[in-house]
PDB file of C-alpha atoms in Angstrom:
ATOM      1  CA  MET A 122      -8.811  25.958   3.461  1.00 37.00           C
ATOM      2  CA  ALA A 123      -6.768  22.887   2.675  1.00 44.00           C
ATOM      3  CA  ASN A 124      -5.433  20.689   5.337  1.00 46.00           C
ATOM      4  CA  PRO A 125      -1.581  21.515   5.832  1.00 41.00           C
ATOM      5  CA  ALA A 126      -0.802  17.762   5.981  1.00 52.00           C
ATOM      6  CA  THR A 127      -1.879  17.192   2.447  1.00 46.00           C
ATOM      7  CA  LYS A 128      -0.995  18.768  -0.786  1.00 47.00           C
ATOM      8  CA  ALA A 129      -3.807  18.518  -3.349  1.00 43.00           C
ATOM      9  CA  PRO A 130      -2.406  17.242  -6.661  1.00 42.00           C
ATOM     10  CA  ALA A 131      -2.646  19.286  -9.703  1.00 43.00           C
ATOM     11  CA  ALA A 132      -5.396  18.364 -12.041  1.00 37.00           C
ATOM     12  CA  ALA A 133      -3.003  16.870 -14.584  1.00 39.00           C
ATOM     13  CA  ASP A 134      -1.294  14.759 -11.845  1.00 41.00           C
ATOM     14  CA  LYS A 135      -4.598  13.513 -10.480  1.00 37.00           C
ATOM     15  CA  ALA A 136      -5.802  12.457 -13.972  1.00 35.00           C
ATOM     16  CA  ALA A 137      -2.422  10.719 -14.564  1.00 37.00           C
ATOM     17  CA  SER A 138      -2.766   8.880 -11.215  1.00 38.00           C
ATOM     18  CA  VAL A 139      -6.136   7.366 -12.060  1.00 39.00           C
ATOM     19  CA  GLU A 140      -4.548   5.516 -14.965  1.00 45.00           C
ATOM     20  CA  ALA A 141      -1.458   4.158 -13.177  1.00 65.00           C
ATOM     21  CA  ILE A 142      -1.091   1.440 -10.517  1.00 92.00           C
ATOM     22  CA  PHE A 143       1.368   2.595  -7.880  1.00 96.00           C
ATOM     23  CA  GLN A 144       4.502   0.513  -7.669  1.00 96.00           C
ATOM     24  CA  TRP A 145       7.294   0.282  -5.088  1.00 97.00           C
ATOM     25  CA  PRO A 146      10.435  -1.866  -5.363  1.00 97.00           C
ATOM     26  CA  ILE A 147      11.596  -4.169  -2.504  1.00 97.00           C
ATOM     27  CA  ARG A 148      14.553  -6.500  -2.266  1.00 97.00           C
ATOM     28  CA  ILE A 149      14.462  -9.663  -0.214  1.00 97.00           C
ATOM     29  CA  TYR A 150      17.023  -9.880   2.676  1.00 97.00           C
ATOM     30  CA  TRP A 151      17.892 -12.656   5.112  1.00 96.00           C
ATOM     31  CA  GLU A 152      15.565 -11.088   7.718  1.00 97.00           C
ATOM     32  CA  ASP A 153      12.641 -11.497   5.382  1.00 98.00           C
ATOM     33  CA  THR A 154      13.157 -15.359   4.951  1.00 97.00           C
ATOM     34  CA  ASP A 155      12.213 -18.310   7.188  1.00 96.00           C
ATOM     35  CA  ALA A 156      14.138 -21.578   7.896  1.00 93.00           C
ATOM     36  CA  GLY A 157      13.043 -22.869   4.421  1.00 92.00           C
ATOM     37  CA  GLY A 158      14.695 -19.903   2.604  1.00 92.00           C
ATOM     38  CA  ILE A 159      11.593 -18.352   1.341  1.00 97.00           C
ATOM     39  CA  VAL A 160       9.918 -15.114   2.450  1.00 98.00           C
ATOM     40  CA  PHE A 161       7.922 -15.680   5.671  1.00 97.00           C
ATOM     41  CA  TYR A 162       4.228 -15.359   4.898  1.00 97.00           C
ATOM     42  CA  ALA A 163       3.515 -12.581   7.207  1.00 97.00           C
ATOM     43  CA  ASN A 164       6.198 -10.335   5.575  1.00 98.00           C
ATOM     44  CA  TYR A 165       3.973  -9.841   2.603  1.00 98.00           C
ATOM     45  CA  LEU A 166       1.691  -7.627   4.785  1.00 98.00           C
ATOM     46  CA  LYS A 167       4.797  -5.602   5.740  1.00 98.00           C
ATOM     47  CA  PHE A 168       5.638  -5.212   2.073  1.00 98.00           C
ATOM     48  CA  PHE A 169       2.002  -4.089   1.441  1.00 98.00           C
ATOM     49  CA  GLU A 170       2.260  -1.594   4.204  1.00 98.00           C
ATOM     50  CA  ARG A 171       5.441  -0.067   2.837  1.00 97.00           C
ATOM     51  CA  SER A 172       3.863   0.269  -0.575  1.00 98.00           C
ATOM     52  CA  ARG A 173       0.697   1.919   0.767  1.00 97.00           C
ATOM     53  CA  THR A 174       2.673   4.344   2.826  1.00 97.00           C
ATOM     54  CA  GLU A 175       4.864   5.329  -0.181  1.00 98.00           C
ATOM     55  CA  TRP A 176       1.722   5.473  -2.286  1.00 97.00           C
ATOM     56  CA  LEU A 177       0.174   8.012   0.194  1.00 97.00           C
ATOM     57  CA  ARG A 178       3.418  10.030   0.083  1.00 96.00           C
ATOM     58  CA  SER A 179       3.274  10.086  -3.580  1.00 96.00           C
ATOM     59  CA  LEU A 180      -0.155  11.657  -3.328  1.00 95.00           C
ATOM     60  CA  GLY A 181       1.206  14.384  -0.948  1.00 95.00           C
ATOM     61  CA  ILE A 182      -0.168  12.787   2.241  1.00 96.00           C
ATOM     62  CA  GLU A 183       2.303  12.782   5.122  1.00 95.00           C
ATOM     63  CA  GLN A 184       0.761  10.582   7.841  1.00 95.00           C
ATOM     64  CA  GLN A 185       2.365  12.063  10.980  1.00 96.00           C
ATOM     65  CA  ARG A 186       1.509  15.586   9.871  1.00 95.00           C
ATOM     66  CA  LEU A 187      -1.963  14.414   9.122  1.00 95.00           C
ATOM     67  CA  LYS A 188      -2.372  12.925  12.613  1.00 96.00           C
ATOM     68  CA  ASP A 189      -0.892  16.092  14.254  1.00 97.00           C
ATOM     69  CA  SER A 190      -3.191  18.400  12.367  1.00 95.00           C
ATOM     70  CA  SER A 191      -6.448  16.294  12.317  1.00 96.00           C
ATOM     71  CA  GLY A 192      -6.187  13.980  15.235  1.00 97.00           C
ATOM     72  CA  CYS A 193      -7.102  11.075  13.007  1.00 98.00           C
ATOM     73  CA  ILE A 194      -5.168   8.231  11.438  1.00 98.00           C
ATOM     74  CA  PHE A 195      -5.637   5.306   8.943  1.00 98.00           C
ATOM     75  CA  VAL A 196      -5.942   1.841  10.352  1.00 98.00           C
ATOM     76  CA  VAL A 197      -6.083  -1.458   8.775  1.00 98.00           C
ATOM     77  CA  THR A 198      -9.537  -3.058   9.403  1.00 97.00           C
ATOM     78  CA  ASP A 199      -9.589  -6.104   7.057  1.00 98.00           C
ATOM     79  CA  THR A 200      -7.085  -8.102   5.035  1.00 98.00           C
ATOM     80  CA  HIS A 201      -7.539 -10.958   2.421  1.00 98.00           C
ATOM     81  CA  LEU A 202      -4.366 -12.480   0.935  1.00 98.00           C
ATOM     82  CA  ARG A 203      -3.750 -15.196  -1.428  1.00 98.00           C
ATOM     83  CA  TYR A 204      -0.212 -16.574  -1.939  1.00 98.00           C
ATOM     84  CA  HIS A 205       0.720 -17.956  -5.444  1.00 98.00           C
ATOM     85  CA  ARG A 206       4.616 -18.411  -5.350  1.00 97.00           C
ATOM     86  CA  PRO A 207       7.295 -17.830  -2.964  1.00 97.00           C
ATOM     87  CA  ALA A 208       9.938 -15.024  -3.045  1.00 97.00           C
ATOM     88  CA  ARG A 209      13.551 -16.002  -2.142  1.00 97.00           C
ATOM     89  CA  LEU A 210      16.613 -14.328  -0.832  1.00 96.00           C
ATOM     90  CA  ASP A 211      17.958 -11.446  -3.155  1.00 95.00           C
ATOM     91  CA  ASP A 212      14.769 -11.445  -5.216  1.00 96.00           C
ATOM     92  CA  GLU A 213      13.637  -8.112  -6.469  1.00 96.00           C
ATOM     93  CA  LEU A 214       9.965  -7.495  -6.036  1.00 97.00           C
ATOM     94  CA  ILE A 215       7.460  -4.932  -7.235  1.00 96.00           C
ATOM     95  CA  VAL A 216       4.626  -4.164  -4.736  1.00 97.00           C
ATOM     96  CA  THR A 217       1.564  -2.447  -6.190  1.00 97.00           C
ATOM     97  CA  ALA A 218      -1.391  -0.436  -4.681  1.00 97.00           C
ATOM     98  CA  SER A 219      -4.607   0.773  -6.271  1.00 96.00           C
ATOM     99  CA  ILE A 220      -7.905   1.726  -5.014  1.00 96.00           C
ATOM    100  CA  VAL A 221     -10.738  -0.707  -5.653  1.00 95.00           C
ATOM    101  CA  GLU A 222     -13.509   1.047  -3.559  1.00 96.00           C
ATOM    102  CA  MET A 223     -13.531   4.594  -1.950  1.00 96.00           C
ATOM    103  CA  GLY A 224     -15.664   5.738   0.785  1.00 96.00           C
ATOM    104  CA  ARG A 225     -15.656   8.726   3.013  1.00 96.00           C
ATOM    105  CA  ALA A 226     -14.575   6.830   6.041  1.00 97.00           C
ATOM    106  CA  SER A 227     -12.705   3.846   4.443  1.00 97.00           C
ATOM    107  CA  MET A 228     -11.265   2.415   1.259  1.00 97.00           C
ATOM    108  CA  ILE A 229     -10.366  -0.948  -0.126  1.00 97.00           C
ATOM    109  CA  ILE A 230      -6.892  -1.088  -1.780  1.00 97.00           C
ATOM    110  CA  LYS A 231      -5.844  -4.020  -4.172  1.00 97.00           C
ATOM    111  CA  GLN A 232      -2.254  -4.945  -3.724  1.00 98.00           C
ATOM    112  CA  GLN A 233       0.062  -7.360  -5.550  1.00 97.00           C
ATOM    113  CA  THR A 234       3.583  -8.481  -5.061  1.00 97.00           C
ATOM    114  CA  LEU A 235       5.286  -9.343  -8.318  1.00 97.00           C
ATOM    115  CA  LEU A 236       8.712 -10.799  -9.063  1.00 97.00           C
ATOM    116  CA  LYS A 237      10.716  -8.258 -10.958  1.00 94.00           C
ATOM    117  CA  THR A 238      12.397  -9.924 -13.955  1.00 84.00           C
ATOM    118  CA  GLU A 239      14.601  -8.884 -16.718  1.00 68.00           C
ATOM    119  CA  HIS A 240      11.908  -9.694 -19.268  1.00 57.00           C
ATOM    120  CA  THR A 241       9.605  -6.841 -20.019  1.00 48.00           C
ATOM    121  CA  GLY A 242       6.897  -6.314 -22.748  1.00 41.00           C
ATOM    122  CA  ALA A 243       4.436  -8.941 -23.577  1.00 37.00           C
ATOM    123  CA  ARG A 244       5.530 -11.143 -20.637  1.00 56.00           C
ATOM    124  CA  SER A 245       4.106  -9.947 -17.353  1.00 81.00           C
ATOM    125  CA  ALA A 246       5.944 -10.196 -13.992  1.00 90.00           C
ATOM    126  CA  PRO A 247       5.107 -13.456 -12.157  1.00 95.00           C
ATOM    127  CA  LEU A 248       2.405 -12.857  -9.410  1.00 96.00           C
ATOM    128  CA  LEU A 249       3.614 -14.031  -6.013  1.00 97.00           C
ATOM    129  CA  CYS A 250       0.955 -12.732  -3.646  1.00 98.00           C
ATOM    130  CA  GLU A 251      -2.251 -10.694  -3.958  1.00 98.00           C
ATOM    131  CA  GLY A 252      -4.761  -9.305  -1.601  1.00 98.00           C
ATOM    132  CA  THR A 253      -7.130  -6.551  -0.664  1.00 98.00           C
ATOM    133  CA  ILE A 254      -6.677  -4.315   2.356  1.00 98.00           C
ATOM    134  CA  ARG A 255      -9.438  -2.208   3.929  1.00 98.00           C
ATOM    135  CA  ILE A 256      -8.159   0.865   5.688  1.00 98.00           C
ATOM    136  CA  GLY A 257     -10.415   3.106   7.785  1.00 98.00           C
ATOM    137  CA  TRP A 258     -10.078   6.706   8.958  1.00 98.00           C
ATOM    138  CA  VAL A 259     -10.450   6.963  12.632  1.00 98.00           C
ATOM    139  CA  ASN A 260     -10.018   9.261  15.549  1.00 98.00           C
ATOM    140  CA  ALA A 261      -6.508   8.528  16.911  1.00 97.00           C
ATOM    141  CA  THR A 262      -7.694   8.608  20.614  1.00 97.00           C
ATOM    142  CA  SER A 263     -11.084   6.824  20.519  1.00 98.00           C
ATOM    143  CA  PHE A 264     -10.440   4.809  17.302  1.00 97.00           C
ATOM    144  CA  GLN A 265     -14.026   5.625  16.301  1.00 97.00           C
ATOM    145  CA  PRO A 266     -14.579   5.744  12.515  1.00 97.00           C
ATOM    146  CA  THR A 267     -15.093   9.291  11.133  1.00 97.00           C
ATOM    147  CA  ARG A 268     -15.368  10.862   7.662  1.00 97.00           C
ATOM    148  CA  MET A 269     -12.258  12.039   5.984  1.00 97.00           C
ATOM    149  CA  PRO A 270     -11.907  15.721   5.587  1.00 96.00           C
ATOM    150  CA  THR A 271     -12.803  16.932   2.036  1.00 95.00           C
ATOM    151  CA  SER A 272      -9.206  18.206   1.523  1.00 94.00           C
ATOM    152  CA  LEU A 273      -7.969  14.668   2.291  1.00 95.00           C
ATOM    153  CA  TYR A 274     -10.540  12.807   0.287  1.00 95.00           C
ATOM    154  CA  ALA A 275      -9.746  15.044  -2.684  1.00 94.00           C
ATOM    155  CA  CYS A 276      -6.212  13.780  -2.768  1.00 94.00           C
ATOM    156  CA  PHE A 277      -7.279  10.353  -3.915  1.00 93.00           C
ATOM    157  CA  PRO A 278      -7.842   9.268  -7.517  1.00 86.00           C
ATOM    158  CA  SER A 279     -11.587   9.141  -8.281  1.00 73.00           C
TER     159      SER A 279
END
């Protein structure tokens, strides 16, 4: 029986998701910038979190329902970031997420923040920040790592 907090994607949807990198748009507001007028470095972690959350939703994974039904949650266990260029007030960004490595109790997700431009086609969007985030599946009370249920694991592109 499938976990009620996840909706297994149709075979065609799952096949299509393997090919694509998830993208989520973000605009920069005053609250995102520092005294120098550029995005405060720690906010890129917030942008990555928002993109990962929306990526999970796109896979049919609702985190609160998942916690309520399984007693487990995803937690960030490791981050590595590299900053290339600053984002500024009013910039439109694209934040991506894609699986690099998938295990039964954790996964590594590659993420990038790109500057959205009017230019498309041969010219790629300028890279502002990139990183990898390891998220683990843990018991929400003890924070002990545990294996993801098969129904949850099946939701991720292979």
